Short mmCIF file of C-alpha atoms in Angstrom, two decimals:
data_model
loop_
_atom_site.label_atom_id
_atom_site.label_comp_id
_atom_site.label_asym_id
_atom_site.label_seq_id
_atom_site.Cartn_x
_atom_site.Cartn_y
_atom_site.Cartn_z
CA MET A 23 -11.82 -26.43 -207.45
CA LYS A 24 -8.57 -28.46 -207.63
CA HIS A 25 -6.55 -25.50 -208.79
CA VAL A 26 -7.63 -23.63 -205.90
CA PHE A 27 -6.44 -25.38 -203.25
CA ARG A 28 -3.15 -25.78 -206.08
CA SER A 29 -3.13 -21.36 -205.56
CA LEU A 30 -3.51 -22.06 -201.68
CA ALA A 31 -0.78 -24.29 -201.22
CA THR A 32 1.64 -22.12 -203.38
CA VAL A 33 0.63 -19.44 -201.20
CA LEU A 34 0.53 -20.75 -198.45
CA GLY A 35 3.27 -23.69 -198.29
CA SER A 36 6.50 -23.77 -196.25
CA PHE A 37 9.98 -23.34 -197.27
CA LEU A 38 11.37 -26.87 -197.83
CA GLY A 39 15.09 -26.21 -198.31
CA LEU A 40 15.01 -28.14 -201.95
CA ALA A 41 15.15 -27.51 -205.33
CA TYR A 42 13.01 -24.95 -205.81
CA SER A 43 10.25 -27.76 -207.61
CA ALA A 44 9.98 -28.53 -204.03
CA GLN A 45 8.84 -25.09 -203.40
CA ALA A 46 6.26 -25.19 -205.90
CA GLN A 47 4.03 -27.56 -204.78
CA GLY A 48 4.21 -26.05 -201.70
CA SER A 49 2.05 -27.66 -198.52
CA TYR A 50 0.64 -30.19 -199.59
CA VAL A 51 5.07 -31.30 -199.78
CA ASP A 52 5.15 -30.13 -196.36
CA ASP A 53 2.05 -31.70 -195.44
CA ALA A 54 2.91 -34.68 -195.46
CA LEU A 55 5.92 -34.30 -193.11
CA LEU A 56 3.56 -32.55 -191.05
CA TYR A 57 0.88 -36.10 -190.81
CA SER A 58 4.25 -38.28 -190.57
CA ARG A 59 6.32 -36.91 -187.89
CA GLN A 60 5.14 -37.62 -184.01
CA GLY A 61 7.28 -36.64 -180.75
CA PRO A 62 7.01 -38.37 -177.44
CA ALA A 63 2.94 -39.22 -176.30
CA GLY A 64 1.14 -40.81 -173.90
CA THR A 65 0.81 -40.74 -169.98
CA ALA A 66 3.14 -38.36 -168.27
CA ARG A 67 4.90 -41.26 -167.21
CA VAL A 68 6.46 -41.97 -170.68
CA LEU A 69 6.48 -38.10 -171.49
CA GLY A 70 9.03 -37.58 -168.68
CA LEU A 71 10.58 -40.52 -169.93
CA GLY A 72 11.46 -38.83 -173.30
CA GLY A 73 8.37 -41.22 -175.19
CA ALA A 74 11.01 -44.39 -174.79
CA ASN A 75 8.11 -47.23 -173.81
CA VAL A 76 8.90 -50.20 -176.68
CA SER A 77 10.16 -52.55 -173.76
CA LEU A 78 8.89 -51.09 -170.59
CA GLY A 79 5.14 -52.67 -170.40
CA SER A 80 2.84 -52.12 -167.86
CA ASP A 81 1.63 -49.23 -169.07
CA PHE A 82 -1.22 -47.29 -171.21
CA SER A 83 0.94 -45.69 -173.85
CA ASN A 84 1.84 -49.20 -175.38
CA LEU A 85 -1.75 -49.35 -176.83
CA SER A 86 -0.46 -46.93 -179.63
CA SER A 87 3.72 -47.96 -179.74
CA ASN A 88 4.05 -51.85 -178.41
CA PRO A 89 0.58 -53.42 -177.40
CA ALA A 90 2.82 -56.52 -176.16
CA GLY A 91 3.56 -54.12 -172.95
CA LEU A 92 -0.88 -54.79 -171.94
CA GLY A 93 0.46 -58.04 -171.20
CA PHE A 94 2.86 -56.93 -168.13
CA PHE A 95 -0.43 -55.50 -166.08
CA THR A 96 -1.84 -57.86 -163.29
CA LYS A 97 -4.75 -55.19 -162.06
CA SER A 98 -7.23 -52.90 -164.19
CA GLU A 99 -6.39 -49.55 -164.38
CA VAL A 100 -8.56 -46.23 -165.36
CA SER A 101 -5.52 -42.97 -166.67
CA PHE A 102 -6.44 -39.19 -167.53
CA THR A 103 -4.00 -36.73 -168.58
CA PRO A 104 -4.41 -32.76 -169.20
CA GLY A 105 -1.86 -31.01 -170.77
CA VAL A 106 -0.37 -27.19 -171.53
CA GLY A 107 1.13 -26.35 -173.64
CA PHE A 108 3.84 -22.76 -174.06
CA GLY A 109 5.16 -21.98 -177.87
CA SER A 110 6.72 -19.40 -179.32
CA ALA A 111 8.47 -18.42 -182.17
CA SER A 112 11.41 -16.08 -183.15
CA SER A 113 11.53 -14.90 -186.72
CA ALA A 114 13.37 -13.03 -188.99
CA PRO A 115 14.23 -12.40 -192.48
CA ILE A 116 17.51 -13.97 -193.88
CA ALA A 117 19.36 -12.21 -195.99
CA ASN A 118 18.30 -12.73 -200.59
CA ALA A 119 17.26 -10.75 -202.96
CA ALA A 120 14.07 -9.98 -201.56
CA ASN A 121 15.50 -8.88 -198.47
CA THR A 122 16.19 -5.80 -198.50
CA GLY A 123 15.88 -4.57 -195.18
CA ASN A 124 17.78 -4.63 -191.86
CA LEU A 125 14.71 -5.91 -189.85
CA ALA A 126 15.24 -7.22 -186.15
CA ALA A 127 12.57 -10.52 -185.16
CA LEU A 128 9.51 -10.75 -184.65
CA ASN A 129 8.52 -13.12 -181.60
CA GLN A 130 4.94 -14.61 -181.68
CA THR A 131 3.79 -17.33 -178.88
CA ALA A 132 1.22 -20.36 -179.28
CA ASN A 133 -0.36 -21.48 -176.36
CA SER A 134 -3.11 -24.34 -176.60
CA PHE A 135 -4.60 -26.39 -173.48
CA HIS A 136 -5.27 -30.24 -174.29
CA VAL A 137 -5.63 -33.72 -173.56
CA ALA A 138 -2.56 -36.32 -174.37
CA SER A 139 -4.18 -39.21 -172.86
CA LEU A 140 -7.05 -41.06 -172.06
CA GLY A 141 -8.39 -44.39 -171.54
CA VAL A 142 -8.81 -48.10 -169.49
CA VAL A 143 -6.97 -51.15 -169.39
CA PHE A 144 -9.22 -54.12 -168.01
CA ALA A 145 -6.42 -57.04 -166.94
CA ASN A 146 -7.32 -60.73 -165.94
CA ARG A 147 -4.25 -62.17 -164.38
CA ARG A 148 -4.23 -65.83 -163.74
CA PRO A 149 -3.81 -67.04 -160.05
CA ASP A 150 -0.23 -67.56 -159.15
CA THR A 151 -1.63 -71.09 -158.32
CA ASP A 152 -3.41 -72.23 -161.36
CA ASN A 153 -1.26 -73.87 -163.60
CA SER A 154 -3.69 -74.92 -166.14
CA SER A 155 -1.93 -72.78 -169.22
CA ASP A 156 1.12 -71.31 -170.14
CA TRP A 157 -0.78 -68.09 -170.60
CA ARG A 158 -0.55 -66.48 -167.61
CA GLY A 159 -2.57 -63.51 -168.13
CA GLY A 160 -3.70 -60.51 -170.81
CA SER A 161 -5.50 -56.79 -170.96
CA PHE A 162 -7.60 -55.07 -173.05
CA ALA A 163 -7.03 -51.82 -173.31
CA LEU A 164 -8.59 -48.70 -175.07
CA GLY A 165 -8.31 -45.08 -174.87
CA PHE A 166 -6.97 -41.57 -177.17
CA THR A 167 -4.05 -40.14 -177.60
CA ARG A 168 -2.60 -36.78 -178.80
CA LEU A 169 0.40 -38.29 -181.21
CA ALA A 170 0.70 -34.29 -183.12
CA ASP A 171 0.75 -31.21 -181.95
CA PHE A 172 0.33 -28.28 -184.98
CA ASN A 173 0.12 -25.40 -182.33
CA GLN A 174 1.86 -23.03 -183.73
CA ALA A 175 2.57 -19.32 -184.56
CA LEU A 176 4.71 -16.77 -186.58
CA SER A 177 5.35 -13.83 -187.35
CA TYR A 178 7.91 -11.20 -189.00
CA LYS A 179 8.59 -7.45 -190.75
CA ASN A 180 10.42 -7.90 -194.14
CA GLN A 181 11.55 -5.21 -196.77
CA THR A 182 11.95 -5.93 -200.23
CA ASP A 183 11.92 -4.22 -203.76
CA GLU A 184 8.71 -4.19 -206.31
CA GLN A 185 10.60 -6.96 -208.34
CA HIS A 186 10.38 -9.25 -205.31
CA SER A 187 7.20 -8.34 -203.91
CA PHE A 188 3.51 -10.66 -203.65
CA MET A 189 2.58 -8.24 -206.58
CA GLN A 190 5.55 -9.60 -208.34
CA TYR A 191 3.46 -12.77 -207.34
CA LEU A 192 0.97 -11.57 -208.72
CA ARG A 193 2.67 -10.81 -212.22
CA GLU A 194 3.01 -14.34 -212.86
CA PRO A 195 -1.15 -15.86 -213.20
CA GLY A 196 -0.80 -19.62 -212.25
CA GLY A 197 2.65 -19.84 -211.87
CA TYR A 198 3.94 -18.59 -215.54
CA SER A 199 6.58 -15.34 -216.24
CA ASP A 200 6.67 -15.80 -219.64
CA TYR A 201 3.33 -13.71 -221.38
CA THR A 202 3.42 -15.54 -225.04
CA SER A 203 3.26 -18.89 -223.76
CA ALA A 204 0.38 -20.94 -223.50
CA GLY A 205 0.15 -21.96 -219.97
CA TYR A 206 -0.35 -17.72 -218.77
CA GLN A 207 -2.71 -17.07 -221.57
CA ASN A 208 -4.39 -19.39 -220.02
CA ALA A 209 -4.84 -18.54 -216.76
CA VAL A 210 -5.05 -14.65 -217.88
CA GLN A 211 -8.47 -16.35 -219.57
CA ASP A 212 -9.65 -18.29 -215.79
CA ILE A 213 -8.93 -14.81 -214.20
CA ALA A 214 -11.28 -13.14 -216.40
CA ASN A 215 -13.63 -15.61 -216.09
CA GLN A 216 -14.38 -14.56 -212.34
CA PHE A 217 -14.10 -10.82 -212.57
CA ASN A 218 -16.70 -11.36 -215.47
CA SER A 219 -18.66 -13.95 -213.03
CA GLY A 220 -18.25 -11.93 -210.28
CA SER A 221 -17.17 -15.63 -208.60
CA TYR A 222 -13.76 -16.22 -207.27
CA THR A 223 -12.12 -19.16 -207.08
CA ASP A 224 -8.37 -17.84 -206.15
CA ILE A 225 -6.25 -15.11 -205.11
CA ASP A 226 -5.82 -14.21 -208.57
CA GLY A 227 -9.29 -13.74 -209.35
CA LEU A 228 -9.81 -11.51 -206.08
CA ALA A 229 -6.78 -9.69 -206.99
CA ALA A 230 -8.57 -8.54 -210.31
CA ALA A 231 -12.17 -8.01 -208.56
CA GLY A 232 -9.79 -5.46 -205.99
CA SER A 233 -7.60 -3.74 -209.26
CA LEU A 234 -4.65 -4.85 -207.60
CA THR A 235 -4.24 -5.86 -211.47
CA SER A 236 -5.18 -5.44 -214.61
CA THR A 237 -5.03 -6.29 -218.28
CA ASN A 238 -2.45 -5.03 -220.73
CA THR A 239 -3.79 -6.29 -224.55
CA ILE A 240 0.11 -6.95 -226.90
CA LYS A 241 0.45 -7.62 -230.87
CA ASN A 242 0.93 -10.86 -231.46
CA PRO A 243 3.21 -11.02 -234.44
CA ALA A 244 2.38 -14.44 -234.84
CA ASP A 245 -0.70 -14.09 -234.97
CA PRO A 246 -2.34 -10.54 -235.39
CA THR A 247 -6.26 -11.70 -234.59
CA HIS A 248 -4.88 -13.26 -231.46
CA PRO A 249 -3.37 -10.94 -229.29
CA PHE A 250 -1.00 -11.91 -225.82
CA TYR A 251 -3.31 -10.88 -222.89
CA GLN A 252 -0.35 -9.24 -219.72
CA VAL A 253 -1.14 -9.29 -216.68
CA VAL A 254 0.24 -6.15 -214.83
CA THR A 255 0.17 -4.27 -211.50
CA PRO A 256 -0.32 -0.78 -210.15
CA VAL A 257 3.26 1.07 -210.53
CA ARG A 258 4.52 1.64 -206.94
CA THR A 259 7.90 3.76 -206.08
CA GLY A 260 9.96 3.05 -202.47
CA PRO A 261 10.61 -0.14 -200.64
CA VAL A 262 8.41 -2.41 -200.39
CA THR A 263 7.14 -3.63 -196.08
CA GLN A 264 5.27 -6.70 -196.06
CA ARG A 265 4.34 -7.60 -192.71
CA GLU A 266 2.47 -11.41 -192.16
CA GLN A 267 1.24 -14.04 -189.42
CA VAL A 268 0.73 -17.54 -189.51
CA LEU A 269 -1.04 -19.32 -186.86
CA SER A 270 -1.49 -22.95 -187.06
CA LYS A 271 -4.36 -24.71 -184.38
CA GLY A 272 -5.29 -28.73 -184.11
CA SER A 273 -3.82 -31.82 -183.70
CA LEU A 274 -3.55 -35.70 -184.37
CA SER A 275 -4.84 -37.93 -182.19
CA GLN A 276 -5.80 -41.63 -182.54
CA PHE A 277 -8.37 -43.89 -180.45
CA ASP A 278 -6.89 -47.04 -179.93
CA LEU A 279 -8.06 -51.06 -178.97
CA GLY A 280 -5.74 -52.88 -178.22
CA TYR A 281 -4.81 -57.02 -176.11
CA GLY A 282 -1.33 -58.35 -174.70
CA ALA A 283 -0.98 -61.56 -173.72
CA ASN A 284 1.14 -62.75 -171.32
CA TYR A 285 3.35 -66.23 -172.45
CA ARG A 286 4.86 -67.52 -169.02
CA ASP A 287 5.92 -64.64 -167.27
CA LYS A 288 8.42 -64.24 -170.62
CA LEU A 289 7.08 -63.70 -173.70
CA TYR A 290 4.52 -61.08 -174.18
CA ILE A 291 2.43 -60.42 -177.31
CA GLY A 292 -0.29 -57.85 -178.38
CA GLY A 293 -1.90 -56.40 -181.06
CA GLY A 294 -3.92 -53.25 -181.74
CA ILE A 295 -5.79 -50.77 -183.86
CA GLY A 296 -5.94 -47.32 -184.32
CA ILE A 297 -8.48 -44.86 -185.87
CA VAL A 298 -7.21 -41.50 -186.23
CA SER A 299 -8.41 -37.87 -186.48
CA MET A 300 -7.33 -35.19 -187.66
CA ASN A 301 -7.98 -31.65 -187.27
CA ARG A 302 -5.84 -28.16 -188.71
CA THR A 303 -6.40 -24.80 -189.34
CA ARG A 304 -3.94 -22.32 -190.69
CA THR A 305 -4.65 -19.18 -190.82
CA SER A 306 -2.25 -16.10 -193.12
CA THR A 307 -2.62 -12.09 -192.56
CA PHE A 308 -1.00 -11.64 -194.87
CA SER A 309 -0.14 -7.01 -196.36
CA GLU A 310 2.17 -4.41 -198.08
CA SER A 311 2.64 -1.29 -197.41
CA THR A 312 4.85 1.22 -199.89
CA ASN A 313 5.35 5.22 -199.21
CA GLY A 314 3.47 4.41 -195.67
CA GLY A 315 0.49 3.95 -196.38
CA GLU A 316 -1.14 -0.44 -196.56
CA ASP A 317 -1.70 -1.11 -199.68
CA PHE A 318 -3.45 -4.26 -199.98
CA ASN A 319 -4.28 -7.14 -196.78
CA PHE A 320 -4.82 -10.61 -197.55
CA VAL A 321 -6.31 -13.34 -194.65
CA GLU A 322 -6.32 -17.11 -195.66
CA THR A 323 -7.75 -19.99 -193.94
CA LEU A 324 -7.12 -23.61 -195.37
CA LYS A 325 -9.46 -26.30 -192.42
CA THR A 326 -7.96 -29.46 -193.06
CA THR A 327 -10.40 -32.78 -190.98
CA GLY A 328 -9.67 -36.31 -192.28
CA THR A 329 -9.98 -39.93 -190.16
CA GLY A 330 -7.70 -42.91 -190.89
CA ILE A 331 -6.67 -45.92 -189.76
CA ASN A 332 -3.55 -48.25 -188.91
CA ALA A 333 -2.98 -51.56 -187.18
CA ARG A 334 0.07 -52.39 -184.90
CA LEU A 335 2.11 -55.75 -183.67
CA GLY A 336 4.33 -55.68 -180.89
CA LEU A 337 6.33 -58.62 -178.79
CA ILE A 338 8.24 -57.68 -175.60
CA TYR A 339 10.95 -60.99 -174.75
CA ARG A 340 12.14 -61.08 -170.87
CA VAL A 341 15.59 -62.13 -171.26
CA VAL A 342 16.34 -61.96 -167.44
CA ASP A 343 14.91 -60.43 -165.38
CA ALA A 344 16.14 -57.71 -165.25
CA VAL A 345 16.51 -57.51 -169.12
CA ARG A 346 13.42 -56.93 -171.32
CA LEU A 347 14.05 -57.11 -175.35
CA GLY A 348 10.91 -55.29 -177.14
CA ALA A 349 9.58 -54.50 -180.86
CA SER A 350 6.99 -53.41 -182.83
CA VAL A 351 5.78 -52.69 -186.40
CA GLN A 352 2.55 -50.63 -187.46
CA THR A 353 1.29 -50.49 -190.75
CA PRO A 354 1.27 -47.38 -193.02
CA THR A 355 -1.99 -44.72 -191.86
CA TYR A 356 -4.18 -43.86 -194.32
CA ILE A 357 -5.61 -40.84 -193.75
CA HIS A 358 -8.88 -39.28 -195.77
CA LEU A 359 -8.61 -35.26 -196.16
CA THR A 360 -10.98 -32.80 -196.52
CA ASP A 361 -9.92 -29.10 -197.22
CA THR A 362 -11.89 -26.22 -196.93
CA TYR A 363 -10.47 -22.72 -198.11
CA GLY A 364 -11.51 -19.35 -197.50
CA THR A 365 -10.16 -15.97 -198.50
CA THR A 366 -10.08 -11.96 -198.00
CA LEU A 367 -9.05 -9.36 -199.90
CA THR A 368 -9.17 -5.17 -198.40
CA SER A 369 -7.49 -3.59 -201.58
CA GLN A 370 -6.98 0.42 -201.26
CA TYR A 371 -6.43 0.13 -204.61
CA SER A 372 -10.45 0.03 -205.52
CA PRO A 373 -12.28 2.35 -207.56
CA PRO A 374 -13.73 5.53 -205.48
CA ASN A 375 -17.38 4.71 -203.96
CA GLN A 376 -16.92 1.01 -204.91
CA PRO A 377 -16.36 -2.20 -202.62
CA ASN A 378 -12.23 -2.49 -201.74
CA VAL A 379 -12.74 -5.87 -199.85
CA PHE A 380 -13.67 -9.45 -201.98
CA SER A 381 -13.73 -12.46 -199.69
CA THR A 382 -14.57 -16.20 -201.33
CA SER A 383 -14.64 -19.38 -199.67
CA ILE A 384 -14.09 -23.16 -200.95
CA PRO A 385 -16.03 -26.24 -199.72
CA GLY A 386 -14.70 -29.47 -199.75
CA TYR A 387 -11.39 -30.95 -201.72
CA ASP A 388 -11.86 -34.81 -200.80
CA TYR A 389 -7.87 -35.91 -200.79
CA SER A 390 -6.41 -38.88 -198.72
CA ILE A 391 -3.30 -39.36 -198.06
CA THR A 392 -0.97 -42.63 -196.66
CA THR A 393 2.15 -41.83 -193.95
CA PRO A 394 4.80 -44.16 -193.86
CA PHE A 395 5.05 -48.04 -191.87
CA ARG A 396 6.79 -47.71 -188.48
CA ALA A 397 9.34 -49.94 -186.78
CA ASN A 398 10.46 -49.65 -183.12
CA GLY A 399 13.09 -51.41 -180.89
CA GLY A 400 13.87 -51.50 -177.68
CA VAL A 401 16.49 -52.27 -174.78
CA THR A 402 14.86 -51.59 -170.81
CA VAL A 403 17.45 -52.42 -167.93
CA LEU A 404 15.63 -52.64 -164.38
CA LEU A 405 18.06 -51.83 -161.71
CA SER A 406 16.63 -53.70 -158.56
CA LYS A 407 14.12 -51.97 -156.52
CA TYR A 408 15.63 -48.55 -157.72
CA GLY A 409 14.59 -47.90 -160.83
CA PHE A 410 14.99 -48.98 -164.56
CA LEU A 411 17.03 -47.28 -167.68
CA THR A 412 15.11 -47.26 -171.67
CA GLY A 413 15.69 -46.23 -174.91
CA ASP A 414 13.86 -47.27 -177.84
CA VAL A 415 15.00 -46.64 -181.55
CA GLU A 416 12.54 -45.91 -184.69
CA TYR A 417 13.17 -46.48 -187.90
CA LEU A 418 10.37 -44.55 -190.29
CA ASN A 419 10.95 -43.42 -194.47
CA TYR A 420 9.45 -40.18 -195.15
CA SER A 421 9.92 -40.02 -199.06
CA ALA A 422 7.18 -43.21 -198.78
CA SER A 423 4.46 -40.86 -197.85
CA HIS A 424 1.76 -40.70 -200.84
CA PHE A 425 -0.97 -38.64 -201.73
CA ASN A 426 -3.77 -40.03 -203.62
CA THR A 427 -6.95 -38.68 -205.15
CA THR A 428 -10.16 -40.25 -203.59
CA ASP A 429 -12.18 -41.31 -206.81
CA GLY A 430 -9.26 -42.84 -208.78
CA SER A 431 -8.70 -40.39 -210.83
CA THR A 432 -4.92 -38.48 -211.86
CA ASP A 433 -4.08 -36.07 -210.58
CA PRO A 434 -0.78 -34.46 -211.72
CA TYR A 435 -0.46 -31.67 -209.15
CA LEU A 436 -0.77 -34.48 -205.96
CA ASP A 437 1.14 -36.94 -208.40
CA ASN A 438 4.13 -33.58 -208.54
CA SER A 439 3.83 -33.60 -205.11
CA ASN A 440 4.34 -37.15 -204.23
CA ALA A 441 7.59 -36.91 -206.89
CA VAL A 442 8.67 -34.05 -204.28
CA ILE A 443 8.57 -36.05 -201.66
CA ALA A 444 9.81 -38.93 -203.12
CA SER A 445 13.38 -37.00 -203.69
CA GLY A 446 13.30 -34.74 -200.93
CA TYR A 447 12.21 -36.92 -198.13
CA ARG A 448 14.68 -39.93 -196.82
CA SER A 449 14.27 -42.31 -194.39
CA VAL A 450 15.59 -41.50 -190.31
CA VAL A 451 16.04 -43.51 -187.44
CA ASN A 452 14.76 -41.81 -184.82
CA LEU A 453 16.08 -42.39 -180.27
CA ARG A 454 14.25 -42.12 -177.13
CA VAL A 455 16.25 -42.80 -174.14
CA GLY A 456 14.61 -42.07 -170.28
CA ALA A 457 16.23 -43.37 -166.53
CA GLU A 458 13.35 -43.98 -163.94
CA GLY A 459 14.53 -43.04 -159.92
CA ARG A 460 12.26 -44.94 -157.40
CA LEU A 461 12.32 -44.28 -153.49
CA ASP A 462 9.29 -46.00 -152.15
CA ILE A 463 6.61 -44.65 -153.39
CA PHE A 464 7.97 -41.96 -155.62
CA ARG A 465 9.54 -41.84 -158.86
CA VAL A 466 11.83 -39.05 -160.72
CA ARG A 467 12.24 -39.40 -164.29
CA ALA A 468 14.68 -37.67 -166.93
CA GLY A 469 14.85 -38.33 -170.51
CA TYR A 470 15.87 -37.15 -174.38
CA ALA A 471 14.64 -37.61 -178.07
CA ARG A 472 16.31 -37.08 -181.30
CA TYR A 473 13.86 -37.20 -184.11
CA ALA A 474 16.13 -36.99 -187.50
CA SER A 475 16.24 -34.16 -190.46
CA PRO A 476 13.50 -35.98 -193.07
CA TYR A 477 15.49 -33.94 -195.40
CA ALA A 478 17.30 -35.63 -198.30
CA GLY A 479 21.12 -34.04 -198.95
CA THR A 480 22.85 -31.47 -196.76
CA ALA A 481 21.08 -27.89 -195.29
CA SER A 482 22.91 -24.83 -194.05
CA TYR A 483 21.44 -25.89 -190.85
CA ASN A 484 20.77 -28.41 -188.50
CA ARG A 485 16.26 -29.07 -189.13
CA ASP A 486 16.60 -32.59 -186.26
CA GLN A 487 14.42 -32.00 -183.47
CA ASN A 488 15.48 -32.84 -179.85
CA TYR A 489 13.27 -33.37 -176.90
CA PHE A 490 14.39 -33.05 -172.94
CA THR A 491 11.87 -33.99 -170.53
CA GLY A 492 11.51 -34.42 -166.51
CA GLY A 493 8.79 -36.03 -164.19
CA LEU A 494 7.84 -36.79 -161.22
CA GLY A 495 5.39 -39.35 -159.35
CA ILE A 496 3.87 -41.10 -156.94
CA ARG A 497 3.09 -44.54 -156.93
CA SER A 498 0.26 -46.26 -154.78
CA LYS A 499 -2.02 -49.56 -154.61
CA SER A 500 -4.77 -47.85 -155.70
CA PHE A 501 -3.47 -44.47 -157.17
CA PHE A 502 -0.96 -43.06 -159.39
CA VAL A 503 -0.48 -39.82 -160.10
CA ASP A 504 2.96 -38.77 -162.74
CA VAL A 505 3.95 -34.55 -163.76
CA ALA A 506 6.28 -34.47 -167.01
CA GLY A 507 7.48 -31.70 -168.91
CA VAL A 508 8.42 -31.77 -172.56
CA TYR A 509 11.07 -29.11 -173.71
CA LEU A 510 11.25 -29.08 -177.70
CA ALA A 511 13.56 -26.69 -179.58
CA TYR A 512 14.18 -26.33 -183.70
CA LYS A 513 14.94 -24.74 -186.30
CA ASP A 514 13.08 -24.06 -189.38
CA ARG A 515 12.27 -21.52 -192.96
CA TYR A 516 9.46 -20.21 -194.55
CA SER A 517 8.60 -18.48 -197.88
CA PRO A 518 5.01 -16.70 -198.37
CA TYR A 519 5.29 -17.27 -202.33
CA THR A 520 7.41 -18.68 -204.45
CA LEU A 521 8.00 -17.09 -207.54
CA VAL A 522 8.68 -18.82 -210.53
CA SER A 523 11.18 -15.89 -212.50
CA ASN A 524 13.69 -17.18 -209.75
CA GLU A 525 14.02 -19.97 -211.83
CA VAL A 526 14.45 -18.01 -215.04
CA VAL A 527 18.21 -18.71 -216.79
CA GLN A 528 19.17 -16.62 -218.95
CA PRO A 529 15.33 -14.60 -220.48
CA THR A 530 15.02 -13.18 -223.84
CA PRO A 531 16.36 -10.96 -224.68
CA ALA A 532 19.39 -12.03 -222.37
CA PRO A 533 21.23 -9.64 -219.97
CA ALA A 534 24.76 -9.14 -219.59
CA THR A 535 23.39 -11.43 -216.38
CA PRO A 536 20.09 -13.79 -215.88
CA VAL A 537 17.11 -11.87 -213.84
CA VAL A 538 17.24 -14.53 -210.60
CA ARG A 539 13.83 -12.69 -208.40
CA ALA A 540 14.23 -14.48 -205.43
CA ALA A 541 11.86 -15.56 -202.74
CA PRO A 542 11.94 -13.68 -198.89
CA VAL A 543 12.91 -16.74 -196.80
CA ILE A 544 12.42 -16.34 -192.91
CA ALA A 545 14.62 -18.12 -190.46
CA SER A 546 12.14 -19.40 -187.51
CA ASP A 547 14.00 -21.02 -184.15
CA TYR A 548 11.03 -22.01 -182.42
CA SER A 549 10.14 -23.84 -179.13
CA ARG A 550 7.54 -25.32 -177.09
CA PHE A 551 7.37 -26.41 -173.85
CA THR A 552 4.62 -28.75 -172.75
CA VAL A 553 3.25 -29.83 -169.15
CA SER A 554 1.38 -32.79 -168.86
CA VAL A 555 -0.47 -34.88 -165.45
CA THR A 556 -1.89 -38.03 -165.48
CA GLY A 557 -3.85 -38.89 -162.29
CA GLY A 558 -4.76 -42.85 -162.70
CA LEU A 559 -6.62 -45.54 -160.59
CA THR A 560 -6.27 -49.51 -160.23
CA PHE A 561 -8.75 -51.96 -159.52
#
């Protein structure tokens, strides 16, 4: 059933802005980035600092960033951080051959309630009068941290012509535009098998069931006994209006356990293990209309779940009382993934008195991904009793992401996706900085994080992600309450489908100029504001 998800990946794939070969790999290439790119995470205290905490210490967030920070705890604590996110996207087609109208941008919201972190730290500190060992104490911690937010939505309206429409995509079965090729003929045979059996496995089969496509027989001059078969679609006139809404929900979370030790109140060493849990549902509703009436619409849903594992080591060194240096490394994360796919097509071309709604559900395609190794460094400067400044740098190589089958078999599609990932992504250095001011039990925080564009080469627009953060807090001997706000703004582009004929340099017979059928490209401005509150008790 792998071809089902290949077809889905092409239809639902995001526009990466690489070569068109990258687009053809669809959502697997995009998913490699989705599972690797993580923003600020943890407690409201750390979120208010822009996520910077590699050298800070004494915060539950150290468990998932630098477990050496657990060695700073002198008292045990339990904390809980709920949050709410408010997202929006403004999307409009950009100028290209597939955009024949001048349509305004549409806005779409995506709000969510979530748990940012939940955990407990058990501290064991030797009394200052106990000099029996240079190891002054340590802390064991376990808990949950939400690492990435998949809640996102976009909607748009585009006007195009027949040669750039989704019908053109259907006229290229299996990703082939030359009906004389063996690949094209094999794809037509697969469609015929689906139609004859009544068991549909992809959008091409459903299109045949709904009479969006039919097959013409063309004489084969080289072999009259084996004619060519060509997929054709109903004749439409006038402009084609496209509408689509894409909704994505879910998150990437991690259950951690770790230990941090304190050596002579100078060197702090820690390690941890993370169990990753991933859940994402993506639903696309796409339609095309001509002459004021809807020709068809289809709703596709892809649900991906996964579990994985990683490990990390870290240390923090107190250079002097006012300066701390920190570093941590995390192994690549291995995640076992399962895709479940479903689609429903409604066609207005179905013959009278026959069904016009067709659907299918394909469960259980298993595969895996290994996300990149991470390395972090940080420095914290204490400003006496008035607060501190802290900053982190993070290195990771997005091109090291790699998909594999789970049974050891060879999958050319995954191999092609891995090749695109290796050439289309790059290594980056991310930056996080934060500051805290203190006045008695009150805290005021501000931070900034810049996550660099993961794409190789240059782009026509900036793909960096910028986070602006702030927070307030109250700390007493027995409890603490912190609140943080995180604002994210970034740009992205998306295509609902790709056309193989877009890659045709010079068709045969050659016209005066090459035929280029570009697919629609949607430009989106995204923003998301998240508010998190941490409540904690020390004991």
